[in-house]
Coordinates of C-alpha atoms and ligand atoms in Angstrom, one line a residue:
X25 CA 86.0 97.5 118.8
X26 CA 83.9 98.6 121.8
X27 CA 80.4 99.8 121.5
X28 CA 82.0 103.5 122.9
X29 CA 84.1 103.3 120.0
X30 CA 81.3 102.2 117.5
X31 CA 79.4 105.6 118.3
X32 CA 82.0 108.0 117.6
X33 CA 81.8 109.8 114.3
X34 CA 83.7 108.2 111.4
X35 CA 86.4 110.6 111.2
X36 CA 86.9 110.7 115.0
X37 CA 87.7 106.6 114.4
X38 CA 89.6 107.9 111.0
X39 CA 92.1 110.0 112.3
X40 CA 95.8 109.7 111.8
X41 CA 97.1 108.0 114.5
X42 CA 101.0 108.4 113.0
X43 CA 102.8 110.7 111.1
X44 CA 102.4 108.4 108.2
X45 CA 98.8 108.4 108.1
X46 CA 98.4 112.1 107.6
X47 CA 96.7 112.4 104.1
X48 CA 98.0 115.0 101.8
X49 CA 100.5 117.0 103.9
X50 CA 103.3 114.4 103.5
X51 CA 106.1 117.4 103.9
X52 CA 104.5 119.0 107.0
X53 CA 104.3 116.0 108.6
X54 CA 107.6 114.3 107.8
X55 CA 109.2 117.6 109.1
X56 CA 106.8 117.8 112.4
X57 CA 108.0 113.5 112.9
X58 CA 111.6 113.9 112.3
X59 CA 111.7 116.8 114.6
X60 CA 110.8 114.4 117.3
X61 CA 112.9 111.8 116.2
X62 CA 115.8 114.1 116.7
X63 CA 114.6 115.9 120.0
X64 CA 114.7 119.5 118.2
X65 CA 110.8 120.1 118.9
X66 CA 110.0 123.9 119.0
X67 CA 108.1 125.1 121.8
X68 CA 105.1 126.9 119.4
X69 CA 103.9 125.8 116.3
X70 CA 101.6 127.8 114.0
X71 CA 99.6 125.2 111.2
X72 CA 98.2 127.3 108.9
X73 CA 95.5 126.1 106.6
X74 CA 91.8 125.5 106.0
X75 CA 89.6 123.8 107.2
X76 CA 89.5 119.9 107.5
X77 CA 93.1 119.5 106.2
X78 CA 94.5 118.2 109.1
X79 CA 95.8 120.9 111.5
X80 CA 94.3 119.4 115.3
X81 CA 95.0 116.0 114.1
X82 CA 98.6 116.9 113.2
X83 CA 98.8 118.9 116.6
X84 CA 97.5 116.0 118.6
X85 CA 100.0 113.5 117.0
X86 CA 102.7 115.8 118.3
X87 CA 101.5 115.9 122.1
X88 CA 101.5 112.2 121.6
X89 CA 104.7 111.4 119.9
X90 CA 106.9 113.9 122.2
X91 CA 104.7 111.9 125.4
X92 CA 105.4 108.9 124.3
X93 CA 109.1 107.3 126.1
X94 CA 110.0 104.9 123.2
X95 CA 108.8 106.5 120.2
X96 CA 110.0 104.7 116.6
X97 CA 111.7 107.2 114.0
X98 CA 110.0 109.7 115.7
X99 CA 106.5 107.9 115.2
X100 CA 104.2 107.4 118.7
X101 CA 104.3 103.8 119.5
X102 CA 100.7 104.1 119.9
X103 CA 101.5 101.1 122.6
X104 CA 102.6 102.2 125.6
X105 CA 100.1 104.1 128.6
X106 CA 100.8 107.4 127.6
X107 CA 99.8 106.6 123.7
X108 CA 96.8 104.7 124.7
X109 CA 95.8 107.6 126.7
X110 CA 95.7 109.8 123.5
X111 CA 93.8 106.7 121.5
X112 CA 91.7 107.1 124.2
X113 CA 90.9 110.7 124.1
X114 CA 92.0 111.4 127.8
X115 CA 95.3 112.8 127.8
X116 CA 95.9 115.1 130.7
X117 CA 98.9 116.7 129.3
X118 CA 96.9 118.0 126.1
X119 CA 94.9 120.8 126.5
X120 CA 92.4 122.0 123.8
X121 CA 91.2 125.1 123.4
X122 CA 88.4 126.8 120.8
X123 CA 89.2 130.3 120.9
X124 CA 86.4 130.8 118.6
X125 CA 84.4 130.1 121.6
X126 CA 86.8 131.4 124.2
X127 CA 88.1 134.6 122.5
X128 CA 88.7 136.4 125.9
X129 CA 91.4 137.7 128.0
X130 CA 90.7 135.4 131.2
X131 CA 90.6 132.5 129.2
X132 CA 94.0 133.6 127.9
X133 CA 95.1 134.4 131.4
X134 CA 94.0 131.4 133.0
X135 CA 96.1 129.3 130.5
X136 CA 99.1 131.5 131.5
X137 CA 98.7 130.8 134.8
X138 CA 98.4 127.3 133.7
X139 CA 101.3 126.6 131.7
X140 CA 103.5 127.2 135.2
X141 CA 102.5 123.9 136.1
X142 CA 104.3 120.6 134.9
X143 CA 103.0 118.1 133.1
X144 CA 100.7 115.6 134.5
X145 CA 102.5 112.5 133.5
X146 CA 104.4 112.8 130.3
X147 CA 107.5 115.3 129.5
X148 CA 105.7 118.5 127.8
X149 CA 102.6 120.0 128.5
X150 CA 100.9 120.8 124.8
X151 CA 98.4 123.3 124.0
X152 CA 96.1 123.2 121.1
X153 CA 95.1 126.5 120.4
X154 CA 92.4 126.3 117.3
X155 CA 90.9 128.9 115.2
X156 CA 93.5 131.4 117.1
X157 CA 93.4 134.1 114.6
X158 CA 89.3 134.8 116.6
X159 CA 91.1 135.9 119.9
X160 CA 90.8 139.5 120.8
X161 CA 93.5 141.6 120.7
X162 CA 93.9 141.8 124.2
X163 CA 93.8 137.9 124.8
X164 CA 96.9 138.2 122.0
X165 CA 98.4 140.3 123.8
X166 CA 98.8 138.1 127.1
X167 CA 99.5 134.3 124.7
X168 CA 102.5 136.9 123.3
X169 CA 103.9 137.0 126.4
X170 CA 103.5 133.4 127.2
X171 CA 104.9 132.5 123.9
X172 CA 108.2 134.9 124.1
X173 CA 109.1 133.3 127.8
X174 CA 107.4 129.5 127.3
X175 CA 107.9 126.9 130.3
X176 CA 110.9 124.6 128.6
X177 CA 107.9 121.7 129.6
X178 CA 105.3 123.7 127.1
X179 CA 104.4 123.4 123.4
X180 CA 102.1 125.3 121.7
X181 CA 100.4 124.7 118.9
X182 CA 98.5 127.4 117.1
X183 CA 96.1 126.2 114.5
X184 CA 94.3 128.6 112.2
X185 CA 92.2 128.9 109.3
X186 CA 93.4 132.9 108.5
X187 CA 96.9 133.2 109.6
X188 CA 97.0 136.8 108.0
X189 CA 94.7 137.9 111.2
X190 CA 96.8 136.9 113.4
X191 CA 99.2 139.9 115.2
X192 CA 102.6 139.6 113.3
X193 CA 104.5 139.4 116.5
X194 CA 102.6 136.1 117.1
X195 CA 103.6 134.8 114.0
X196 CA 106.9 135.6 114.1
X197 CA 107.5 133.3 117.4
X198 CA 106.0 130.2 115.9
X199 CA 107.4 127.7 113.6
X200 CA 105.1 128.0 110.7
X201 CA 104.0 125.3 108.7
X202 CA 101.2 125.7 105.8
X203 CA 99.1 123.2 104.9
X204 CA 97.0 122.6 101.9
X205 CA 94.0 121.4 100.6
X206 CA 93.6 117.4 100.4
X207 CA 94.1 116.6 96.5
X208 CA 91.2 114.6 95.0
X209 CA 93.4 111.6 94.5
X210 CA 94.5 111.5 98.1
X211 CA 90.6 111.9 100.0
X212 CA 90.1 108.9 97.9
X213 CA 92.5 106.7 98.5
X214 CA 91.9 107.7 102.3
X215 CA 87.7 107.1 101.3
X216 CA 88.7 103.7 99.9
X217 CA 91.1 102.5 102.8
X218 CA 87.6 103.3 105.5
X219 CA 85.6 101.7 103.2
X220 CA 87.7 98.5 102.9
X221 CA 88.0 98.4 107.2
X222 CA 84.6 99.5 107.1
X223 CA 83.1 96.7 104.6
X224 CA 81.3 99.5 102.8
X225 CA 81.0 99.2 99.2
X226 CA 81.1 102.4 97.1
X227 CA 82.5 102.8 93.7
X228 CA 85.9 104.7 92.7
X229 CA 83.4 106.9 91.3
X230 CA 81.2 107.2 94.0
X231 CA 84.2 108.1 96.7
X232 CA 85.4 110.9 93.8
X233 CA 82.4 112.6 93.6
X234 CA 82.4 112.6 97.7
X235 CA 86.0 113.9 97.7
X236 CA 85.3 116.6 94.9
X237 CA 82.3 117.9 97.1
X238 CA 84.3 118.4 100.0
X239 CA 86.6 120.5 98.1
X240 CA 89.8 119.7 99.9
X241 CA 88.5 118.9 103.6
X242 CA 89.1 115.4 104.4
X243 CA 86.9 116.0 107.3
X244 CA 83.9 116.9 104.9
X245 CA 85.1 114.0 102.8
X246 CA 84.4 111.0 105.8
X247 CA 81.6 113.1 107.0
X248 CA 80.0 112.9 104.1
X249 CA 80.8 109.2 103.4
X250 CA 79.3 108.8 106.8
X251 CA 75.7 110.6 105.9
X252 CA 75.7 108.7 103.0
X253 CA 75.9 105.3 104.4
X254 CA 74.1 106.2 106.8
X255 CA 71.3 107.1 104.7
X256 CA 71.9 104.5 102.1
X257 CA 73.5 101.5 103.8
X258 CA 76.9 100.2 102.7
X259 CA 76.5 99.6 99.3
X260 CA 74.7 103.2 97.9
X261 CA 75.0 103.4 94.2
X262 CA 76.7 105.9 92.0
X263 CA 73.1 107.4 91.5
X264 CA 72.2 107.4 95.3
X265 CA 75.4 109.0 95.8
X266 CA 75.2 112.1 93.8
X267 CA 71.4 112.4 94.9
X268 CA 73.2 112.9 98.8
X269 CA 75.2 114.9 97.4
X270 CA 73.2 117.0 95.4
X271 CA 74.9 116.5 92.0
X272 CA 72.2 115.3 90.4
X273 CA 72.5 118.4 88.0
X274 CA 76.1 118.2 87.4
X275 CA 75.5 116.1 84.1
X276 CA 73.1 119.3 83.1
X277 CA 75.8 122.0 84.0
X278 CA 78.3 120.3 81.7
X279 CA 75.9 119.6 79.1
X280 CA 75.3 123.6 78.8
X281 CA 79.0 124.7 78.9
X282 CA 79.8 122.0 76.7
X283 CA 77.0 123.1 74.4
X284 CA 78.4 126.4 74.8
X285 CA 81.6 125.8 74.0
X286 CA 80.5 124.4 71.0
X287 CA 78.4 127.5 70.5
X288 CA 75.4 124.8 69.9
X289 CA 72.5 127.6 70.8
X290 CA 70.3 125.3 70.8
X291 CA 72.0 122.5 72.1
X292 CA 72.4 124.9 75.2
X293 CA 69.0 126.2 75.3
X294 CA 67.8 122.1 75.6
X295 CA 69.8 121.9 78.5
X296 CA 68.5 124.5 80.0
X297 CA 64.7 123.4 79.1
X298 CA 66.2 120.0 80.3
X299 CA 67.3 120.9 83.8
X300 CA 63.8 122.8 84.0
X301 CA 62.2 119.7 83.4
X302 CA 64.2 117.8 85.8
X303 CA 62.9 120.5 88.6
X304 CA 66.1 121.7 89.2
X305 CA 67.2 125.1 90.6
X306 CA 68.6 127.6 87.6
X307 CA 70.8 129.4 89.8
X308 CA 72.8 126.4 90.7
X309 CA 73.1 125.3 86.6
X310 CA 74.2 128.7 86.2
X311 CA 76.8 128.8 89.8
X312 CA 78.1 125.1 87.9
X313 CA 78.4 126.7 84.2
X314 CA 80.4 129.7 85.8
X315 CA 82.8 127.1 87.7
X316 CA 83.3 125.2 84.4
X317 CA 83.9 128.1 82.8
X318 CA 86.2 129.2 85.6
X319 CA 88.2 125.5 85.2
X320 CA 88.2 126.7 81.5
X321 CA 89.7 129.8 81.5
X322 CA 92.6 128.4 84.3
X323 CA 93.5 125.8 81.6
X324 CA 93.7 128.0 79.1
X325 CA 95.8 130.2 81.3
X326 CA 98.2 127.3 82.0
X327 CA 97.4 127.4 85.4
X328 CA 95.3 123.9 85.2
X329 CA 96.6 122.7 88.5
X330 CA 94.8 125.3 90.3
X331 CA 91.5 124.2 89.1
X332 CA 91.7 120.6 91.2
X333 CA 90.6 118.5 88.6
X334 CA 91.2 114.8 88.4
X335 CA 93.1 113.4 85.4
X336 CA 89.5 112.5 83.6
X337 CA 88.1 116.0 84.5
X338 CA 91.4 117.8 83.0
X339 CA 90.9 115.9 79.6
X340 CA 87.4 116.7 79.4
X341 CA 88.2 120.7 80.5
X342 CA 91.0 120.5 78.1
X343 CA 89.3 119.6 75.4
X344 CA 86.4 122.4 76.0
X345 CA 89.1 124.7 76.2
X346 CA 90.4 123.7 72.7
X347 CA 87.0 124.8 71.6
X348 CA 86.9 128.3 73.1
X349 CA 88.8 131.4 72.4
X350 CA 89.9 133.3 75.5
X351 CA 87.3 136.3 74.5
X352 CA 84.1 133.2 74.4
X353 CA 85.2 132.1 77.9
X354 CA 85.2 135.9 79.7
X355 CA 82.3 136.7 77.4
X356 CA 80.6 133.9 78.6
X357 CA 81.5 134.2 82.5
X358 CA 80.6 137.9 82.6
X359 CA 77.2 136.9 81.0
X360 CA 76.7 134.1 83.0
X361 CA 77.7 135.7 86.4
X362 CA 75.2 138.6 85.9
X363 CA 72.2 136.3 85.1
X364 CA 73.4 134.9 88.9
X365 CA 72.5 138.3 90.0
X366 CA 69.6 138.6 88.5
X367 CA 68.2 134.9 89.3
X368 CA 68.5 136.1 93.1
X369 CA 64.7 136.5 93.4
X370 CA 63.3 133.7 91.5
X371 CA 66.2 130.4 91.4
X372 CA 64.4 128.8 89.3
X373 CA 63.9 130.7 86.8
X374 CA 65.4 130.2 83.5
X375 CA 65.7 133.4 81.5
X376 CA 68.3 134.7 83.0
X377 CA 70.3 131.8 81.8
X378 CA 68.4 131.8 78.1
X379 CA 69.4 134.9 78.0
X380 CA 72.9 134.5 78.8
X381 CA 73.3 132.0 76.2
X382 CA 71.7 134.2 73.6
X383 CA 74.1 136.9 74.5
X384 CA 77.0 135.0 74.3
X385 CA 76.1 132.5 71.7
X386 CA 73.9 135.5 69.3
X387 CA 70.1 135.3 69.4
X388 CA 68.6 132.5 66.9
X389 CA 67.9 134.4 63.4
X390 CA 64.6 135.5 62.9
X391 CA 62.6 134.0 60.6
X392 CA 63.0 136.0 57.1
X393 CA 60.5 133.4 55.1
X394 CA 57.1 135.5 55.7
X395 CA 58.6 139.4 55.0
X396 CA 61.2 138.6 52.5
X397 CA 60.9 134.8 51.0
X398 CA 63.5 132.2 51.2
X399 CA 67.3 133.2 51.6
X400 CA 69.9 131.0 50.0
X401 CA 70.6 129.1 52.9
X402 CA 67.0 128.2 53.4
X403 CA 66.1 127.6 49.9
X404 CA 69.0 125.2 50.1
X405 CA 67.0 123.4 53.0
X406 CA 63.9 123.4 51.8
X407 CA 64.6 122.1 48.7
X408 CA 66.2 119.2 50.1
X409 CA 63.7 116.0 49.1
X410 CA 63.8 115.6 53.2
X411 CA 65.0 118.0 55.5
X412 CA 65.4 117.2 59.5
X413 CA 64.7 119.9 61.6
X414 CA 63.9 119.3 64.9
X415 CA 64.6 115.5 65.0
X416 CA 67.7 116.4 63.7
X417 CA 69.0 117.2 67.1
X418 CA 67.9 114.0 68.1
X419 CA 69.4 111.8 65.6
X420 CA 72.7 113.8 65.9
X421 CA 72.6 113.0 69.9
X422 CA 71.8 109.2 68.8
X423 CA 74.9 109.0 66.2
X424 CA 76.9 110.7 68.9
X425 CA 75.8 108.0 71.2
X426 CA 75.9 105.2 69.1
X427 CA 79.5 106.3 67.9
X428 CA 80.6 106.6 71.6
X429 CA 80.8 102.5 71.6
X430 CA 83.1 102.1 68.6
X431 CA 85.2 105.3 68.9
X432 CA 85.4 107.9 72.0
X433 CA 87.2 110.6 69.8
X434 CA 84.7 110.2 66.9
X435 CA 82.3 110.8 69.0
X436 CA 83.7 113.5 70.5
X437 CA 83.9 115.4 66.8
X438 CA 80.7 114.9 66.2
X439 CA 79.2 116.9 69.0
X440 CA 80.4 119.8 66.6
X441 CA 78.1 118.3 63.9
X442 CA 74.4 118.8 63.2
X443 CA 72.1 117.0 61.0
X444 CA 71.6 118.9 58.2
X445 CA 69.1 116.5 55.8
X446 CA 68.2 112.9 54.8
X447 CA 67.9 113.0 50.9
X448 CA 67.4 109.3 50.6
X449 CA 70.0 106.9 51.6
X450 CA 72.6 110.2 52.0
X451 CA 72.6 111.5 55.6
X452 CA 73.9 115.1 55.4
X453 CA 76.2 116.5 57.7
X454 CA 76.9 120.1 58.3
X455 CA 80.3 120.7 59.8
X456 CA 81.7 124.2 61.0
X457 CA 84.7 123.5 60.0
X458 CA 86.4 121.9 56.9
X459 CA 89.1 120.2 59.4
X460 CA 86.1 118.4 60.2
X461 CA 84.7 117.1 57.4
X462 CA 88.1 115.9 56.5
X463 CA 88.6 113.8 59.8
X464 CA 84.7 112.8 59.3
X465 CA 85.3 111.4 55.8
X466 CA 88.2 109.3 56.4
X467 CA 87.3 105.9 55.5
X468 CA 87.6 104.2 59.0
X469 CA 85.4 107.0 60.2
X470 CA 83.2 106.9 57.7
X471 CA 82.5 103.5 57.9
X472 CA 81.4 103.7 61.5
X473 CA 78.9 106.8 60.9
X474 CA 77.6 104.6 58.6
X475 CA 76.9 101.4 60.5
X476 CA 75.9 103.9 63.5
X477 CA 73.5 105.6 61.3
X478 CA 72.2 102.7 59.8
X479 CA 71.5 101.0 63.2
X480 CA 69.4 104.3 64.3
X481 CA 67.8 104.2 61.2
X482 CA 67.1 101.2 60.4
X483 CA 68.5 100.8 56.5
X484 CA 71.8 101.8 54.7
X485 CA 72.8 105.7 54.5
X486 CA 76.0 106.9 53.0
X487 CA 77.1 109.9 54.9
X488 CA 78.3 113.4 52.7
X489 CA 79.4 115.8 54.9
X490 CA 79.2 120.0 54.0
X491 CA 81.6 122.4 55.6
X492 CA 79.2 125.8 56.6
X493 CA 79.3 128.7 59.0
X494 CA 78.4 128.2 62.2
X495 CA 76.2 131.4 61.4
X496 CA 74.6 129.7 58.8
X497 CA 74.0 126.6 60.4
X498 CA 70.0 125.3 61.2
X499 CA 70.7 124.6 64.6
X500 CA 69.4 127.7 65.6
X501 CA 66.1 127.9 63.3
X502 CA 65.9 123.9 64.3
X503 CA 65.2 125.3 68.2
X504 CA 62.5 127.5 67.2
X505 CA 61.0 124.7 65.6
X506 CA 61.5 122.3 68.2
X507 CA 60.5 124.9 70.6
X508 CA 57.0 125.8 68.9
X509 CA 56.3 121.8 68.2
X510 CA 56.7 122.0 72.6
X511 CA 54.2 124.5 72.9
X512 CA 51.8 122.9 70.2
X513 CA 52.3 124.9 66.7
X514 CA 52.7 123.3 63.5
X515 CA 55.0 125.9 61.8
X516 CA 54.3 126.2 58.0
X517 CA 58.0 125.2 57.2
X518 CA 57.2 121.6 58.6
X519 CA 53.9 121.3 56.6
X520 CA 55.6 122.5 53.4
X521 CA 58.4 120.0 54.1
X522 CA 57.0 117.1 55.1
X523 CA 56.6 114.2 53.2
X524 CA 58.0 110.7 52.7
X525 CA 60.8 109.4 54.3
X526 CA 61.0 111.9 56.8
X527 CA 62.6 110.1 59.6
X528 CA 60.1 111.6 62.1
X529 CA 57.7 108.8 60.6
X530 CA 60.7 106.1 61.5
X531 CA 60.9 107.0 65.5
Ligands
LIG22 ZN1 104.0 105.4 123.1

């Protein structure tokens, strides 16, 4: 590989140079090669699709498979003068033209006066017409002509980003073909096949997250794989990765819609406080919550394969959409898409997004201790011999944790589960729903939140799980707490409480 060769961007070096390379537009491209293998090529195409998904790269294979004189199964031998021409980038029988740039009638003409000629060397003269829909009217006008009488030496291919722009008439003389975005799967596969020839060493994970930013443009996807070797060197880590890419708050945005979906107030308000923290902007946590949500709501609609989610992002959207009713998901994105409005002026802000949550999850309950005394509920607490508040939230995160090495779908129940109290060696567990405490007190579970407990804790606990509203639940009050402790109070609750054995005094 020549030094010329060496400087041209990735993709450049990574495009298709048969048929069979095209990523994800297997039909379009099977139909485009077997057309040549038979000799039935059309003399105007029209590839319809956005960006990065392969339209020039499919239009220059077909000025250099209907060029080249001993084609295989209608594949370019990428061999013989005329192929190497094309490798080469200077083929003088393909002409390529921006009409984005050149939207005009003389350009328009000139290329009518041009397509008289023959070809320079090869049988057909092609023309690569891209982002065709930006011509003027006029400038249609005169390509309609040339495309209802074409030169039997002419193709044309018209490649466009918004074929419903583009003059019906000029439509209606190509042979359309559509093509889609790249799947996930497919950019990665491609991203792993460059990164093998390449030597560069990226994870499976790594060349995802790339693919899934580029949202469907294989262009964007090598790009970007590009930028970040470049920036990194061969081997970035998963970590270095996302930083390129920005993502570095996409753990964050699913933290809050999980936490939403869980209708964990306070579980959603740390997030938020968390991605403060990190210095990250509120308005993208929220744009990220509202595409979750969005993902969501297109499961739950049965329309999952819309949302372009790989097989480990389904199962995780899946399961958040087990938790949600269709009225929490709109209720949710309406509130959530009007605190994007109102974090237009200050992004990192984060009360529009606190008080999203509290509108869709219900504000915390205010304290009714001073004005009225104890309800039930509290009395209950406080009369506990220890009662976790805010390190509650903490040891629940830690038994999740610690669960999450012996048993993933454990685990994944007890997100729904706060810690209620320690009375002793009993760890109480308050569960919203009785389904729950069933599946928590089965005797394999049980025996794993009890060695996971134990090892946070440092001594034996048996674990006794209550069933209790989600209304009634202390997650709520235990925010406020944690909330004040932040900003310096000591709340009278904790003072009352207090006292041995609290497992504050064991972390
Ligand atoms: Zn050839």
């Amino acid at each position: 590989m020549g030094m010329e060769e060496r400087s041209q961007a990735l993709y450049r070096r990574w495009r298709p140079q048969r048929f069979a390379e095209v990523v994800g537009q297997e039909l379009v491209a099977r139909a485009l090669r077997n057309a040549v293998a038979i000799g039935r090529v059309s003399h105007a195409y029209l590839l319809c699709g956005p960006r990065g998904t392969g339209k020039t790269s499919l239009g220059r294979l077909i000025a250099k498979a209907v060029n080249c004189p001993s084609p295989q199964d209608g594949e370019p031998c990428n061999a013989c003068p005329s192929c190497r021409e094309y490798l080469a980038g200077s083929a003088p029988d393909l002409v390529e033209i921006d009409a984005a740039s050149n939207r005009g009638i003389d350009e328009i003409r000139r290329l009518r006066d041009r397509v008289a000629l023959a070809p320079m060397g090869g049988r057909y003269k092609v023309y690569l017409i891209d982002e065709v829909h930006m011509l003027t009217q006029e400038a249609h006008n005169a390509l309609l002509k040339t495309l209802e009488e074409p030169p039997p030496h002419v193709i044309f291919v018209l490649a466009t980003t918004e074929p419903h722009r583009l003059p019906s008439t000029v439509v209606s003389r190509c042979q359309r073909y559509d093509l889609r975005r790249i799947p996930v799967e497919a950019a990665v596969e491609r991203l792993a096949l460059i990164c093998e020839q390449e030597r560069f060493a990226l994870s499976v994970e790594s060349l995802r997250d790339i693919a899934r930013a580029a949202a469907g443009s294989l262009r964007d996807a090598i790009n970007l794989l590009e930028q970040v070797v470049a920036y990194y060197g061969p081997s970035p880590t998963v970590d270095q990765v996302r930083e390129a890419l920005g993502l570095s708050l996409s753990g964050r945005g699913k933290e809050l819609a999980r936490a939403i979906a869980q209708r964990d107030l306070a579980g959603a308000l740390k997030a938020i406080a968390a991605a403060r923290d990190d210095g990250l902007e509120m308005r993208r946590l929220g744009g990220e919550v509202v595409e979750t949500l969005r993902q969501i709501l297109l499961v739950q609609a049965g329309a999952a394969d819309l949302a372009g989610l790989t097989p480990e992002e389904k199962q995780e959207i899946e399961a958040l959409a087990a938790l949600m009713s269709p009225e929490l998901v709109m209720a949710a994105m309406k509130a959530f898409a009007s605190a994007q409005l109102q974090g237009r002026d200050d992004p990192f802000s984060p009360l529009p997004l606190e008080l999203a949550v509290a509108q869709v999850l219900g504000p915390p309950s205010p304290p009714k201790a001073s004005s009225q005394g104890p309800s039930p509920q509290e009395e209950k607490v406080s009369g506990a011999p220890t009662s976790v508040e805010a390190p509650a939230l903490t040891l629940a995160e830690e038994l999740v944790r610690a669960c999450q090495q012996f048993n993933l779908a454990l685990a994944g129940h007890l997100r729904h589960v706060t810690v209620k109290a320690l009375e002793g060696e009993t760890l109480v567990l308050s569960c919203p729903f009785p389904n729950l405490a069933q599946i928590l007190e089965r005797p394999d579970h049980r025996e794993l939140l009890e060695r996971a407990a134990a090892r946070i804790l440092g001594h034996h606990v048996s674990i006794r799980c209550e069933v209790e509203a989600l209304s009634s639940a202390p997650t709520p009050k235990g925010y406020l707490v944690e909330e004040a402790l932040r900003h310096g109070a000591i709340p009278l609750s904790t003072k009352n409480r207090g006292g041995e054995g609290d497992v504050t005094e064991g972390t």
